[in-house]
Short mmCIF file of C-alpha atoms and ligand atoms in Angstrom, two decimals:
data_model
loop_
_atom_site.label_atom_id
_atom_site.label_comp_id
_atom_site.label_asym_id
_atom_site.label_seq_id
_atom_site.Cartn_x
_atom_site.Cartn_y
_atom_site.Cartn_z
CA UNK A 5 -40.64 -6.16 149.24
CA UNK A 6 -40.71 -9.51 147.49
CA UNK A 7 -42.37 -9.42 144.07
CA UNK A 8 -42.10 -13.08 143.06
CA UNK A 9 -45.55 -14.48 142.27
CA UNK A 10 -46.45 -17.19 144.73
CA UNK A 11 -48.99 -19.99 144.74
CA UNK A 12 -51.12 -21.05 147.70
CA UNK A 13 -52.64 -24.50 148.05
CA UNK A 14 -55.50 -24.33 150.51
CA UNK A 15 -57.10 -27.61 151.62
CA UNK A 16 -60.59 -27.82 153.16
CA UNK A 17 -61.45 -29.40 156.53
CA UNK A 18 -59.47 -32.63 156.94
CA UNK A 19 -61.86 -35.20 158.44
CA UNK A 20 -60.46 -38.01 160.62
CA UNK A 21 -57.79 -40.56 159.80
CA UNK A 22 -59.27 -41.11 156.35
CA UNK A 23 -58.94 -37.38 155.63
CA UNK A 24 -55.36 -37.32 156.91
CA UNK A 25 -54.41 -40.32 154.76
CA UNK A 26 -56.06 -38.65 151.76
CA UNK A 27 -54.15 -35.41 152.31
CA UNK A 28 -50.81 -37.10 152.97
CA UNK A 29 -51.37 -39.54 150.11
CA UNK A 30 -52.14 -36.84 147.54
CA UNK A 31 -49.83 -34.05 148.71
CA UNK A 32 -46.70 -35.31 146.86
CA UNK A 33 -48.62 -35.48 143.57
CA UNK A 34 -50.17 -32.05 144.13
CA UNK A 35 -46.75 -30.60 144.94
CA UNK A 36 -45.31 -32.04 141.76
CA UNK A 37 -48.21 -30.81 139.65
CA UNK A 38 -48.70 -27.33 141.12
CA UNK A 39 -45.48 -26.51 143.01
CA UNK A 40 -47.27 -24.48 145.71
CA UNK A 41 -45.21 -21.93 147.61
CA UNK A 42 -47.52 -22.30 150.63
CA UNK A 43 -49.76 -25.11 151.87
CA UNK A 44 -52.52 -24.10 154.29
CA UNK A 45 -54.88 -26.73 155.68
CA UNK A 46 -58.02 -26.49 157.81
CA UNK A 47 -57.55 -29.17 160.48
CA UNK A 48 -60.57 -28.66 162.75
CA UNK A 49 -61.91 -32.21 162.12
CA UNK A 50 -58.62 -34.05 161.78
CA UNK A 51 -58.79 -35.98 165.08
CA UNK A 52 -61.50 -38.62 164.74
CA UNK A 53 -63.76 -36.09 163.03
CA UNK A 54 -63.66 -33.49 165.82
CA UNK A 55 -60.75 -31.27 166.84
CA UNK A 56 -57.02 -31.81 166.48
CA UNK A 57 -54.26 -33.19 168.71
CA UNK A 58 -50.61 -32.07 169.03
CA UNK A 59 -49.50 -35.36 167.42
CA UNK A 60 -51.70 -34.76 164.38
CA UNK A 61 -50.64 -31.12 164.10
CA UNK A 62 -46.99 -32.23 164.24
CA UNK A 63 -47.71 -34.84 161.56
CA UNK A 64 -49.26 -32.22 159.25
CA UNK A 65 -46.37 -29.78 159.78
CA UNK A 66 -43.87 -32.60 159.13
CA UNK A 67 -45.64 -33.30 155.83
CA UNK A 68 -44.92 -29.73 154.75
CA UNK A 69 -48.11 -27.96 155.80
CA UNK A 70 -47.14 -24.34 156.50
CA UNK A 71 -50.22 -23.21 158.44
CA UNK A 72 -53.14 -25.06 160.07
CA UNK A 73 -56.43 -23.20 160.50
CA UNK A 74 -59.29 -24.33 162.73
CA UNK A 75 -62.91 -23.48 163.52
CA UNK A 76 -65.78 -24.32 165.85
CA UNK A 77 -64.19 -27.67 166.87
CA UNK A 78 -60.89 -26.03 167.93
CA UNK A 79 -61.05 -26.99 171.60
CA UNK A 80 -62.73 -30.39 171.30
CA UNK A 81 -59.50 -32.19 172.24
CA UNK A 82 -58.17 -30.69 175.46
CA UNK A 83 -54.57 -31.72 174.75
CA UNK A 84 -54.34 -29.13 171.93
CA UNK A 85 -55.04 -26.15 174.20
CA UNK A 86 -51.46 -25.50 175.34
CA UNK A 87 -50.13 -26.25 171.85
CA UNK A 88 -52.27 -23.41 170.44
CA UNK A 89 -50.38 -20.93 172.63
CA UNK A 90 -46.92 -22.35 171.98
CA UNK A 91 -47.06 -22.85 168.19
CA UNK A 92 -47.34 -19.80 165.93
CA UNK A 93 -48.48 -21.58 162.76
CA UNK A 94 -51.70 -23.10 164.07
CA UNK A 95 -54.63 -20.68 164.22
CA UNK A 96 -58.00 -20.56 165.89
CA UNK A 97 -60.55 -17.93 164.76
CA UNK A 98 -59.21 -14.43 165.51
CA UNK A 99 -62.63 -13.21 166.62
CA UNK A 100 -62.91 -15.61 169.55
CA UNK A 101 -62.78 -14.06 173.02
CA UNK A 102 -59.34 -12.71 173.81
CA UNK A 103 -59.33 -14.95 176.90
CA UNK A 104 -59.59 -18.13 174.81
CA UNK A 105 -56.32 -19.99 174.14
CA UNK A 106 -54.49 -19.51 170.86
CA UNK A 107 -54.28 -16.74 168.29
CA UNK A 108 -55.90 -15.97 164.95
CA UNK A 109 -53.17 -14.66 162.65
CA UNK A 110 -49.63 -15.60 161.67
CA UNK A 111 -47.03 -14.78 159.03
CA UNK A 112 -44.95 -17.40 157.22
CA UNK A 113 -42.17 -16.74 154.74
CA UNK A 114 -41.17 -19.00 151.83
CA UNK A 115 -38.91 -18.17 148.87
CA UNK A 116 -38.77 -14.56 150.05
CA UNK A 117 -42.55 -14.17 150.03
CA UNK A 118 -44.38 -13.34 153.25
CA UNK A 119 -47.89 -14.76 153.63
CA UNK A 120 -50.21 -13.57 156.37
CA UNK A 121 -52.94 -16.03 157.30
CA UNK A 122 -56.09 -14.96 159.15
CA UNK A 123 -58.64 -17.40 160.57
CA UNK A 124 -62.12 -15.99 161.29
CA UNK A 125 -65.39 -17.51 162.45
CA UNK A 126 -68.79 -16.50 161.19
CA UNK A 127 -71.30 -15.07 163.68
CA UNK A 128 -74.37 -16.65 162.08
CA UNK A 129 -75.18 -20.08 163.63
CA UNK A 130 -71.71 -20.26 165.19
CA UNK A 131 -70.51 -19.32 168.64
CA UNK A 132 -67.80 -16.69 168.17
CA UNK A 133 -67.33 -14.21 171.03
CA UNK A 134 -66.63 -11.17 168.88
CA UNK A 135 -67.76 -9.84 165.50
CA UNK A 136 -66.00 -11.17 162.40
CA UNK A 137 -66.09 -8.06 160.19
CA UNK A 138 -64.38 -5.54 162.50
CA UNK A 139 -61.92 -8.27 163.52
CA UNK A 140 -61.02 -8.78 159.86
CA UNK A 141 -60.22 -5.06 159.63
CA UNK A 142 -58.18 -5.19 162.85
CA UNK A 143 -56.22 -8.24 161.62
CA UNK A 144 -55.35 -6.50 158.35
CA UNK A 145 -54.24 -3.42 160.26
CA UNK A 146 -52.06 -5.64 162.44
CA UNK A 147 -50.48 -7.33 159.39
CA UNK A 148 -49.83 -4.12 157.43
CA UNK A 149 -46.19 -3.72 156.33
CA UNK A 150 -45.41 -7.30 157.44
CA UNK A 151 -46.81 -9.32 154.52
CA UNK A 152 -46.81 -9.56 150.73
CA UNK A 153 -49.99 -11.64 150.56
CA UNK A 154 -52.90 -12.41 152.88
CA UNK A 155 -55.13 -15.48 152.97
CA UNK A 156 -58.31 -15.41 155.05
CA UNK A 157 -60.03 -18.68 156.08
CA UNK A 158 -63.57 -17.62 156.94
CA UNK A 159 -65.03 -20.58 158.85
CA UNK A 160 -68.74 -19.90 158.58
CA UNK A 161 -72.11 -21.51 158.00
CA UNK A 162 -74.14 -18.92 156.09
CA UNK A 163 -73.25 -18.32 152.45
CA UNK A 164 -74.60 -14.75 152.73
CA UNK A 165 -72.11 -13.96 155.49
CA UNK A 166 -69.28 -15.46 153.44
CA UNK A 167 -70.18 -13.60 150.23
CA UNK A 168 -70.36 -10.38 152.23
CA UNK A 169 -66.90 -11.02 153.70
CA UNK A 170 -65.55 -11.58 150.20
CA UNK A 171 -66.83 -8.16 149.12
CA UNK A 172 -65.73 -6.55 152.39
CA UNK A 173 -62.13 -7.67 151.81
CA UNK A 174 -62.03 -7.41 148.00
CA UNK A 175 -58.95 -5.46 146.96
CA UNK A 176 -57.42 -5.71 150.44
CA UNK A 177 -56.37 -9.38 150.65
CA UNK A 178 -55.11 -12.03 148.24
CA UNK A 179 -57.83 -14.57 149.01
CA UNK A 180 -60.93 -15.21 151.10
CA UNK A 181 -61.75 -18.91 151.29
CA UNK A 182 -64.76 -20.32 153.10
CA UNK A 183 -64.71 -23.49 155.20
CA UNK A 184 -67.01 -25.37 157.63
CA UNK A 185 -69.90 -26.70 155.54
CA UNK A 186 -67.75 -29.54 154.10
CA UNK A 187 -69.53 -29.06 150.75
CA UNK A 188 -67.64 -27.28 147.95
CA UNK A 189 -69.33 -24.41 146.15
CA UNK A 190 -69.01 -23.57 142.45
CA UNK A 191 -68.57 -19.80 142.86
CA UNK A 192 -64.76 -19.58 142.89
CA UNK A 193 -63.49 -16.49 141.06
CA UNK A 194 -61.26 -13.47 141.36
CA UNK A 195 -63.44 -10.55 142.47
CA UNK A 196 -63.11 -7.20 140.59
CA UNK A 197 -60.73 -5.74 143.19
CA UNK A 198 -58.34 -8.67 142.78
CA UNK A 199 -59.26 -10.95 145.70
CA UNK A 200 -59.64 -14.68 145.01
CA UNK A 201 -62.87 -15.95 146.56
CA UNK A 202 -64.84 -19.15 147.15
CA UNK A 203 -67.79 -19.56 149.54
CA UNK A 204 -66.71 -23.06 150.62
CA UNK A 205 -63.73 -25.15 149.69
CA UNK A 206 -65.34 -28.39 150.90
CA UNK A 207 -63.67 -31.08 153.00
CA UNK A 208 -60.88 -33.57 152.66
CA UNK A 209 -62.50 -36.81 153.67
CA UNK A 210 -65.27 -39.26 152.86
CA UNK A 211 -67.67 -38.02 150.22
CA UNK A 212 -69.69 -41.22 150.82
CA UNK A 213 -70.93 -40.01 154.23
CA UNK A 214 -72.96 -37.06 155.50
CA UNK A 215 -70.38 -34.23 155.74
CA UNK A 216 -67.97 -36.82 157.17
CA UNK A 217 -70.28 -39.03 159.27
CA UNK A 218 -71.28 -42.63 158.37
CA UNK A 219 -74.41 -42.01 156.30
CA UNK A 220 -76.55 -44.72 157.94
CA UNK A 221 -75.87 -43.20 161.38
CA UNK A 222 -76.70 -39.67 160.22
CA UNK A 223 -79.91 -40.87 158.57
CA UNK A 224 -80.91 -42.90 161.66
CA UNK A 225 -80.41 -39.85 163.86
CA UNK A 226 -82.52 -37.66 161.58
CA UNK A 227 -85.21 -40.31 161.10
CA UNK A 228 -85.62 -41.38 164.74
CA UNK A 229 -84.67 -38.23 166.70
CA UNK A 230 -82.79 -40.54 169.05
CA UNK A 231 -79.18 -40.31 170.17
CA UNK A 232 -76.89 -42.07 167.70
CA UNK A 233 -73.14 -42.55 168.01
CA UNK A 234 -71.45 -40.92 165.03
CA UNK A 235 -68.36 -42.39 163.40
CA UNK A 236 -66.30 -41.08 160.50
CA UNK A 237 -67.30 -42.60 157.18
CA UNK A 238 -64.56 -44.39 155.26
CA UNK A 239 -66.35 -44.26 151.91
CA UNK A 240 -65.09 -42.48 148.82
CA UNK A 241 -62.38 -40.14 150.16
CA UNK A 242 -61.64 -36.96 148.20
CA UNK A 243 -59.31 -34.05 148.68
CA UNK A 244 -61.07 -30.74 148.19
CA UNK A 245 -59.16 -27.51 147.97
CA UNK A 246 -58.25 -24.51 145.89
CA UNK A 247 -55.09 -23.31 144.24
CA UNK A 248 -54.56 -19.56 144.35
CA UNK A 249 -52.11 -17.92 142.00
CA UNK A 250 -50.93 -14.72 143.63
CA UNK A 251 -50.36 -11.63 141.55
CA UNK A 252 -46.95 -9.88 141.42
CA UNK A 253 -48.88 -6.99 142.99
CA UNK A 254 -49.14 -7.42 146.78
CA UNK A 255 -52.41 -8.75 148.24
CA UNK A 256 -53.93 -9.56 144.88
CA UNK A 257 -54.59 -12.83 143.04
CA UNK A 258 -54.41 -13.60 139.34
CA UNK A 259 -56.41 -16.84 139.47
CA UNK A 260 -58.20 -19.37 141.65
CA UNK A 261 -58.72 -22.95 140.61
CA UNK A 262 -60.81 -25.59 142.34
CA UNK A 263 -59.20 -28.94 143.19
CA UNK A 264 -61.56 -31.89 143.67
CA UNK A 265 -59.42 -35.01 143.71
CA UNK A 266 -60.54 -38.58 144.51
CA UNK A 267 -58.08 -40.73 146.41
CA UNK A 268 -57.92 -44.44 145.75
CA UNK A 269 -55.57 -45.21 148.61
CA UNK A 270 -52.82 -46.34 146.26
CA UNK A 271 -50.43 -43.49 146.91
CA UNK A 272 -49.85 -44.13 150.62
CA UNK A 273 -50.05 -47.05 153.04
FE1 FE2 B 28 -65.34 -28.81 159.63
FE1 FE2 B 29 -66.65 -26.22 161.45
#
């Protein structure tokens, strides 16, 4: 079993072209600064703010992303459906119906370290066909003896559900990171059992909008209760993520650090 400590860079929901340019623009600097063993990115909003396409997934993998996780917008773009079944390193929530395309866990190996990644959807305010907590247990059972570290992306709305998942998996996985709200929380820490945790990593995209949408359009919709066409904001792009330092002990973390990085557009065309 590999004992070399590894580092995981996890990046929150990439929103639209602006989010992709932010990620691709900042990734070389982040690699230089932190030398991550693994890069895992939530891509559920990477195509025009909703869903992901094969071309975009290919682009992220070509940039060195090891695993793409998704969430409630997984199937928004129909062209991704076949890709989800043919590519191991892109995940949809594991607790979706078994009949839905794609899969919810994978294992990647870098520098002799095996990382299992599990994508789960919350059951509160989100439409997941099966329960997240027993599925988390089943996924860990499935990964036993095949991994040195495990990262869980819990794509969920309610902070209570996320905090509970952190405690449920404490001491059994390397990290539980929350996604979906697009707003980063300040509660990142290593739990007593050794699991790195944060309720929400935030998004990689325009901080100048309303969780990714042009703010005037979101406000008009809320103020008038009329149908408004939403576009992705281009204002004030930031990369939001976390850096997890794995412990030499399997499935444990030594540290979790929050990364909130503005992008001025200078580092890529
Ligand atoms: Fe999202
Ligand atoms: Fe989401």
